[in-house]
């Protein structure tokens, strides 16, 4: 059991930021992204300790995250959520100008990505934000490497068209 914890701890350390960023860009809420990310790793741990070996941990975790995002939007459509995300206590140690700059960049990225097909969003996030290789993305999406390259090309073309309409 201790060995399983060490192995999963390494998986967690390697993928926590990537999975969180992926979820955050899909749900646009820090609070919800944190909850879904925690649930992703909790479900991953449960499966890991029961199966002992997961063939492709990043693909497995991204699939859990994708399923949780779908479930989140299904539930959100059923109920109205009141977010406390915009209520903040200002920490004097935080550089507000830098934080505002980063938030505006993320907001712009989210707006542009939101106008793309979901598959295109995913492949751009995996490749350019999570810095995954084509073979890794192919495993996550259960597609051939050639199909991923074509998707990425089309996604970038669509992104370019959204940024610079003719």
Coordinates of N, CA and C in Angstrom, one line a residue:
X1 N 0.8 -1.2 0.0 CA 0.0 0.0 0.0 C 0.9 1.3 0.0
X2 N 2.0 1.2 0.8 CA 2.9 2.4 0.8 C 3.5 2.6 -0.5
X3 N 3.8 1.6 -1.2 CA 4.4 1.7 -2.6 C 3.4 2.3 -3.5
X4 N 2.1 1.9 -3.4 CA 1.1 2.5 -4.3 C 0.9 4.0 -4.0
X5 N 1.0 4.3 -2.8 CA 0.9 5.8 -2.4 C 2.1 6.6 -3.1
X6 N 3.3 6.0 -3.0 CA 4.4 6.7 -3.6 C 4.2 6.9 -5.1
X7 N 3.8 5.8 -5.7 CA 3.6 5.8 -7.2 C 2.6 6.9 -7.6
X8 N 1.4 6.8 -6.9 CA 0.3 7.7 -7.2 C 0.7 9.2 -6.8
X9 N 1.5 9.3 -5.8 CA 2.0 10.7 -5.4 C 2.8 11.3 -6.5
X10 N 3.6 10.5 -7.1 CA 4.4 11.0 -8.3 C 3.5 11.4 -9.4
X11 N 2.5 10.5 -9.7 CA 1.6 10.9 -10.8 C 0.9 12.2 -10.4
X12 N 0.4 12.3 -9.2 CA -0.2 13.5 -8.7 C 0.7 14.7 -8.9
X13 N 1.9 14.7 -8.5 CA 2.8 15.8 -8.6 C 3.1 16.2 -10.0
X14 N 3.1 15.2 -10.9 CA 3.4 15.4 -12.3 C 2.2 16.0 -13.1
X15 N 1.0 15.7 -12.7 CA -0.1 16.1 -13.5 C -1.1 17.0 -12.8
X16 N -1.0 17.4 -11.6 CA -1.9 18.2 -10.9 C -2.1 19.6 -11.6
X17 N -1.0 20.2 -11.9 CA -1.2 21.6 -12.6 C -1.8 21.5 -13.9
X18 N -1.5 20.4 -14.7 CA -2.0 20.3 -16.0 C -3.5 20.0 -16.0
X19 N -3.9 19.1 -15.1 CA -5.3 18.7 -15.0 C -6.1 19.9 -14.5
X20 N -5.6 20.6 -13.5 CA -6.3 21.8 -13.0 C -6.5 22.8 -14.1
X21 N -5.4 23.1 -14.8 CA -5.5 24.1 -15.9 C -6.5 23.7 -17.0
X22 N -6.5 22.4 -17.3 CA -7.4 21.9 -18.3 C -8.9 22.1 -17.8
X23 N -9.1 21.8 -16.6 CA -10.5 22.0 -16.0 C -10.8 23.4 -15.9
X24 N -9.9 24.3 -15.4 CA -10.2 25.7 -15.3 C -10.6 26.4 -16.6
X25 N -9.9 26.0 -17.6 CA -10.2 26.6 -18.9 C -11.5 26.2 -19.4
X26 N -12.0 25.1 -19.0 CA -13.4 24.6 -19.4 C -14.5 25.1 -18.5
X27 N -14.2 25.4 -17.3 CA -15.3 25.8 -16.4 C -15.3 27.3 -16.0
X28 N -14.1 27.9 -16.2 CA -13.9 29.4 -16.0 C -14.2 29.8 -14.5
X29 N -14.0 28.9 -13.6 CA -14.2 29.3 -12.2 C -13.1 28.6 -11.4
X30 N -12.4 29.3 -10.6 CA -11.3 28.8 -9.8 C -11.9 27.8 -8.8
X31 N -12.9 28.2 -8.1 CA -13.5 27.3 -7.1 C -14.0 26.0 -7.6
X32 N -14.7 26.0 -8.7 CA -15.3 24.8 -9.4 C -14.1 24.0 -9.9
X33 N -13.1 24.6 -10.5 CA -12.0 23.9 -11.1 C -11.2 23.2 -9.9
X34 N -11.1 23.8 -8.8 CA -10.4 23.1 -7.7 C -11.2 21.9 -7.2
X35 N -12.5 22.1 -7.1 CA -13.4 21.0 -6.7 C -13.3 19.8 -7.7
X36 N -13.4 20.1 -9.0 CA -13.4 19.1 -10.0 C -12.0 18.4 -10.1
X37 N -11.0 19.2 -9.9 CA -9.6 18.6 -9.9 C -9.4 17.7 -8.7
X38 N -9.9 18.1 -7.6 CA -9.8 17.2 -6.4 C -10.5 15.9 -6.6
X39 N -11.7 16.0 -7.2 CA -12.5 14.8 -7.4 C -11.8 13.9 -8.5
X40 N -11.2 14.6 -9.5 CA -10.5 13.8 -10.5 C -9.4 12.9 -9.8
X41 N -8.6 13.5 -9.0 CA -7.5 12.7 -8.3 C -8.0 11.8 -7.3
X42 N -9.1 12.1 -6.7 CA -9.7 11.2 -5.7 C -10.2 9.9 -6.5
X43 N -10.9 10.1 -7.6 CA -11.4 9.0 -8.4 C -10.2 8.2 -9.0
X44 N -9.2 8.9 -9.4 CA -8.0 8.3 -9.9 C -7.3 7.4 -8.9
X45 N -7.2 7.9 -7.6 CA -6.6 7.2 -6.5 C -7.4 5.9 -6.2
X46 N -8.7 6.1 -6.2 CA -9.6 4.9 -5.9 C -9.3 3.8 -7.0
X47 N -9.3 4.2 -8.2 CA -9.1 3.2 -9.3 C -7.7 2.6 -9.2
X48 N -6.7 3.5 -8.9 CA -5.3 3.1 -8.9 C -5.1 2.0 -7.8
X49 N -5.7 2.3 -6.6 CA -5.4 1.3 -5.5 C -6.2 0.0 -5.7
X50 N -7.3 0.1 -6.5 CA -8.0 -1.2 -6.8 C -7.4 -2.0 -7.9
X51 N -6.9 -1.3 -8.9 CA -6.4 -1.9 -10.1 C -4.9 -2.1 -10.0
X52 N -4.2 -1.4 -9.2 CA -2.8 -1.4 -8.9 C -2.0 -0.8 -10.1
X53 N -2.4 -1.0 -11.3 CA -1.7 -0.4 -12.4 C -2.6 0.2 -13.5
X54 N -2.3 1.4 -13.9 CA -3.1 2.1 -14.9 C -2.1 2.3 -16.1
X55 N -2.5 1.8 -17.2 CA -1.6 1.7 -18.4 C -1.1 3.1 -18.8
X56 N -2.0 4.1 -18.8 CA -1.6 5.4 -19.2 C -2.2 6.5 -18.3
X57 N -1.5 6.8 -17.2 CA -2.1 7.7 -16.2 C -2.6 9.0 -16.7
X58 N -1.9 9.8 -17.6 CA -2.4 11.0 -18.0 C -3.7 10.9 -18.8
X59 N -3.8 9.9 -19.7 CA -5.0 9.7 -20.4 C -6.2 9.3 -19.5
X60 N -5.9 8.5 -18.5 CA -6.9 8.1 -17.5 C -7.4 9.3 -16.7
X61 N -6.5 10.2 -16.2 CA -6.8 11.4 -15.5 C -7.6 12.4 -16.3
X62 N -7.1 12.6 -17.5 CA -7.9 13.6 -18.4 C -9.3 13.0 -18.7
X63 N -9.4 11.7 -18.9 CA -10.7 11.2 -19.1 C -11.7 11.4 -17.9
X64 N -11.2 11.2 -16.7 CA -11.9 11.4 -15.5 C -12.3 12.9 -15.5
X65 N -11.4 13.8 -15.8 CA -11.6 15.2 -15.7 C -12.7 15.6 -16.8
X66 N -12.6 15.1 -18.0 CA -13.5 15.4 -19.0 C -14.9 14.9 -18.6
X67 N -15.0 13.7 -18.0 CA -16.3 13.2 -17.6 C -16.9 14.1 -16.5
X68 N -16.1 14.5 -15.6 CA -16.6 15.4 -14.5 C -17.0 16.8 -15.0
X69 N -16.3 17.3 -16.0 CA -16.8 18.5 -16.6 C -18.1 18.4 -17.3
X70 N -18.3 17.3 -18.0 CA -19.6 17.0 -18.7 C -20.7 16.9 -17.6
X71 N -20.4 16.2 -16.5 CA -21.4 16.1 -15.4 C -21.7 17.4 -14.8
X72 N -20.6 18.2 -14.6 CA -20.8 19.6 -14.0 C -21.8 20.4 -14.9
X73 N -21.6 20.4 -16.2 CA -22.5 21.2 -17.0 C -23.9 20.6 -17.1
X74 N -24.1 19.3 -17.0 CA -25.4 18.7 -17.0 C -26.1 19.2 -15.7
X75 N -25.4 19.1 -14.6 CA -26.0 19.5 -13.3 C -26.3 21.0 -13.2
X76 N -25.4 21.8 -13.8 CA -25.6 23.2 -13.8 C -26.8 23.6 -14.6
X77 N -27.1 22.9 -15.7 CA -28.3 23.2 -16.4 C -29.6 22.9 -15.7
X78 N -29.4 21.9 -14.7 CA -30.6 21.6 -13.9 C -30.9 22.5 -12.7
X79 N -29.8 23.1 -12.2 CA -29.9 24.0 -11.0 C -29.2 25.3 -11.2
X80 N -29.6 26.3 -10.6 CA -28.9 27.6 -10.7 C -27.9 27.7 -9.6
X81 N -26.7 28.1 -10.0 CA -25.6 28.1 -9.0 C -25.3 29.6 -8.8
X82 N -25.1 29.9 -7.5 CA -24.7 31.3 -7.1 C -23.3 31.2 -6.7
X83 N -22.4 31.9 -7.5 CA -21.0 31.8 -7.2 C -20.5 32.9 -6.3
X84 N -19.6 32.5 -5.4 CA -19.0 33.5 -4.5 C -17.6 33.8 -5.0
X85 N -17.3 33.5 -6.3 CA -16.0 33.6 -6.8 C -15.5 35.1 -6.9
X86 N -16.4 36.0 -7.1 CA -16.1 37.4 -7.2 C -15.9 38.1 -5.9
X87 N -16.2 37.5 -4.8 CA -16.0 38.1 -3.5 C -14.6 37.7 -3.0
X88 N -13.8 38.7 -2.7 CA -12.4 38.5 -2.4 C -12.0 39.4 -1.2
X89 N -11.2 38.8 -0.4 CA -10.5 39.6 0.6 C -9.1 39.9 0.0
X90 N -8.7 41.1 0.0 CA -7.5 41.5 -0.7 C -6.3 41.2 0.3
X91 N -5.4 40.4 -0.2 CA -4.1 40.1 0.5 C -3.1 41.2 0.1
X92 N -2.6 41.9 1.1 CA -1.6 43.0 0.7 C -0.3 42.5 0.1
X93 N 0.0 41.2 0.3 CA 1.2 40.6 -0.3 C 1.1 40.3 -1.8
X94 N -0.1 40.3 -2.3 CA -0.3 40.0 -3.7 C -0.2 41.2 -4.6
X95 N 0.6 41.1 -5.7 CA 0.7 42.1 -6.7 C -0.5 42.2 -7.5
X96 N -1.4 43.1 -7.2 CA -2.7 43.2 -7.9 C -2.6 43.5 -9.4
X97 N -1.6 44.3 -9.7 CA -1.4 44.6 -11.1 C -1.0 43.4 -11.9
X98 N -0.1 42.6 -11.4 CA 0.4 41.4 -12.1 C -0.8 40.4 -12.2
X99 N -1.5 40.3 -11.1 CA -2.7 39.3 -11.1 C -3.7 39.7 -12.1
X100 N -4.0 41.0 -12.2 CA -5.0 41.5 -13.1 C -4.6 41.2 -14.5
X101 N -3.3 41.4 -14.8 CA -2.7 41.1 -16.1 C -2.9 39.7 -16.5
X102 N -2.5 38.8 -15.6 CA -2.6 37.3 -15.8 C -4.1 36.9 -16.0
X103 N -5.0 37.5 -15.2 CA -6.4 37.2 -15.3 C -7.0 37.6 -16.6
X104 N -6.5 38.8 -17.1 CA -7.1 39.3 -18.4 C -6.6 38.4 -19.5
X105 N -5.3 37.9 -19.5 CA -4.8 37.0 -20.5 C -5.6 35.7 -20.5
X106 N -5.9 35.1 -19.3 CA -6.6 33.9 -19.2 C -8.1 34.1 -19.7
X107 N -8.6 35.3 -19.4 CA -10.0 35.5 -19.8 C -10.0 35.6 -21.4
X108 N -9.0 36.2 -21.9 CA -9.0 36.3 -23.4 C -8.8 34.9 -24.0
X109 N -7.9 34.1 -23.5 CA -7.7 32.7 -24.0 C -9.0 31.9 -23.9
X110 N -9.7 32.1 -22.7 CA -11.0 31.3 -22.5 C -12.0 31.7 -23.5
X111 N -12.1 33.1 -23.8 CA -13.1 33.5 -24.8 C -12.9 33.0 -26.2
X112 N -11.6 33.0 -26.6 CA -11.3 32.5 -27.9 C -11.5 31.0 -28.0
X113 N -11.0 30.3 -27.0 CA -11.2 28.8 -27.0 C -12.7 28.4 -26.9
X114 N -13.5 29.2 -26.2 CA -14.9 28.8 -26.0 C -15.6 28.9 -27.4
X115 N -15.1 29.6 -28.3 CA -15.7 29.6 -29.7 C -15.2 28.6 -30.6
X116 N -14.4 27.6 -30.1 CA -13.9 26.5 -30.9 C -14.7 25.3 -30.6
X117 N -14.7 24.3 -31.5 CA -15.3 23.0 -31.2 C -14.5 22.4 -30.0
X118 N -15.2 21.6 -29.2 CA -14.7 21.0 -28.0 C -13.4 20.2 -28.2
X119 N -13.4 19.4 -29.3 CA -12.2 18.6 -29.6 C -11.0 19.5 -30.0
X120 N -11.3 20.6 -30.6 CA -10.2 21.6 -30.9 C -9.7 22.3 -29.7
X121 N -10.6 22.6 -28.8 CA -10.2 23.2 -27.5 C -9.3 22.2 -26.8
X122 N -9.7 21.0 -26.7 CA -8.9 20.0 -25.9 C -7.5 19.8 -26.5
X123 N -7.4 19.7 -27.8 CA -6.1 19.4 -28.5 C -5.2 20.6 -28.3
X124 N -5.7 21.8 -28.3 CA -4.9 23.0 -28.1 C -4.4 23.1 -26.7
X125 N -5.3 22.8 -25.8 CA -4.9 22.9 -24.3 C -3.8 21.8 -24.1
X126 N -4.1 20.6 -24.5 CA -3.1 19.5 -24.3 C -1.7 19.9 -24.9
X127 N -1.7 20.4 -26.1 CA -0.4 20.6 -26.8 C 0.3 21.8 -26.3
X128 N -0.4 23.0 -26.2 CA 0.3 24.2 -26.0 C 0.2 24.7 -24.6
X129 N -0.8 24.3 -23.8 CA -0.8 24.7 -22.4 C -0.2 23.7 -21.5
X130 N -0.5 22.4 -21.8 CA 0.0 21.3 -21.0 C 1.3 20.7 -21.5
X131 N 1.7 21.2 -22.7 CA 2.9 20.8 -23.3 C 3.1 19.2 -23.5
X132 N 2.0 18.6 -23.9 CA 2.0 17.2 -24.1 C 2.4 16.9 -25.6
X133 N 3.0 15.8 -25.8 CA 3.5 15.4 -27.1 C 2.3 14.9 -27.9
X134 N 2.5 14.8 -29.2 CA 1.5 14.2 -30.1 C 1.1 12.8 -29.7
X135 N 2.1 11.9 -29.5 CA 1.8 10.6 -29.0 C 1.0 10.5 -27.7
X136 N 1.3 11.4 -26.8 CA 0.5 11.5 -25.5 C -0.9 11.9 -25.8
X137 N -1.1 12.9 -26.6 CA -2.4 13.4 -26.9 C -3.2 12.3 -27.6
X138 N -2.5 11.6 -28.5 CA -3.2 10.5 -29.2 C -3.7 9.4 -28.3
X139 N -2.9 9.1 -27.3 CA -3.4 8.1 -26.3 C -4.5 8.6 -25.5
X140 N -4.5 9.9 -25.1 CA -5.6 10.5 -24.3 C -6.9 10.5 -25.1
X141 N -6.8 10.9 -26.3 CA -8.0 11.0 -27.2 C -8.4 9.6 -27.8
X142 N -7.5 8.6 -27.7 CA -7.7 7.3 -28.3 C -7.9 7.5 -29.8
X143 N -6.9 8.2 -30.4 CA -6.9 8.5 -31.9 C -5.4 8.2 -32.3
X144 N -5.3 8.1 -33.6 CA -4.0 7.9 -34.2 C -3.2 9.2 -34.1
X145 N -1.9 9.2 -34.2 CA -1.0 10.4 -34.1 C -1.3 11.2 -35.3
X146 N -1.6 10.6 -36.5 CA -1.9 11.4 -37.7 C -3.2 12.2 -37.5
X147 N -4.2 11.5 -36.9 CA -5.5 12.2 -36.7 C -5.3 13.4 -35.7
X148 N -4.5 13.2 -34.7 CA -4.2 14.3 -33.8 C -3.5 15.5 -34.5
X149 N -2.6 15.2 -35.4 CA -1.9 16.2 -36.1 C -2.9 17.0 -37.0
X150 N -3.8 16.3 -37.6 CA -4.8 16.9 -38.5 C -5.7 17.8 -37.6
X151 N -6.1 17.2 -36.4 CA -7.0 18.0 -35.5 C -6.3 19.3 -35.1
X152 N -5.0 19.1 -34.7 CA -4.2 20.3 -34.2 C -4.1 21.3 -35.3
X153 N -3.8 20.9 -36.5 CA -3.7 21.8 -37.7 C -5.1 22.6 -37.9
X154 N -6.2 21.8 -37.9 CA -7.5 22.4 -38.1 C -7.8 23.4 -36.9
X155 N -7.5 22.9 -35.7 CA -7.8 23.8 -34.5 C -7.0 25.1 -34.6
X156 N -5.7 25.0 -35.0 CA -4.9 26.2 -35.1 C -5.5 27.2 -36.2
X157 N -5.9 26.6 -37.2 CA -6.5 27.3 -38.3 C -7.8 28.0 -37.9
X158 N -8.6 27.3 -37.1 CA -9.9 27.9 -36.6 C -9.5 29.0 -35.6
X159 N -8.5 28.7 -34.8 CA -8.1 29.7 -33.8 C -7.6 31.0 -34.5
X160 N -6.8 30.8 -35.5 CA -6.3 32.0 -36.2 C -7.5 32.8 -36.9
X161 N -8.5 32.1 -37.4 CA -9.6 32.7 -38.0 C -10.4 33.5 -36.9
X162 N -10.5 33.0 -35.7 CA -11.2 33.6 -34.6 C -10.4 34.9 -34.2
X163 N -9.1 34.8 -34.2 CA -8.3 35.9 -33.7 C -8.2 37.0 -34.8
X164 N -8.1 36.6 -36.1 CA -8.0 37.6 -37.2 C -9.0 37.3 -38.2
X165 N -10.3 37.7 -37.9 CA -11.3 37.5 -38.9 C -11.0 38.3 -40.2
X166 N -11.3 37.7 -41.3 CA -11.1 38.4 -42.6 C -12.1 39.5 -42.9

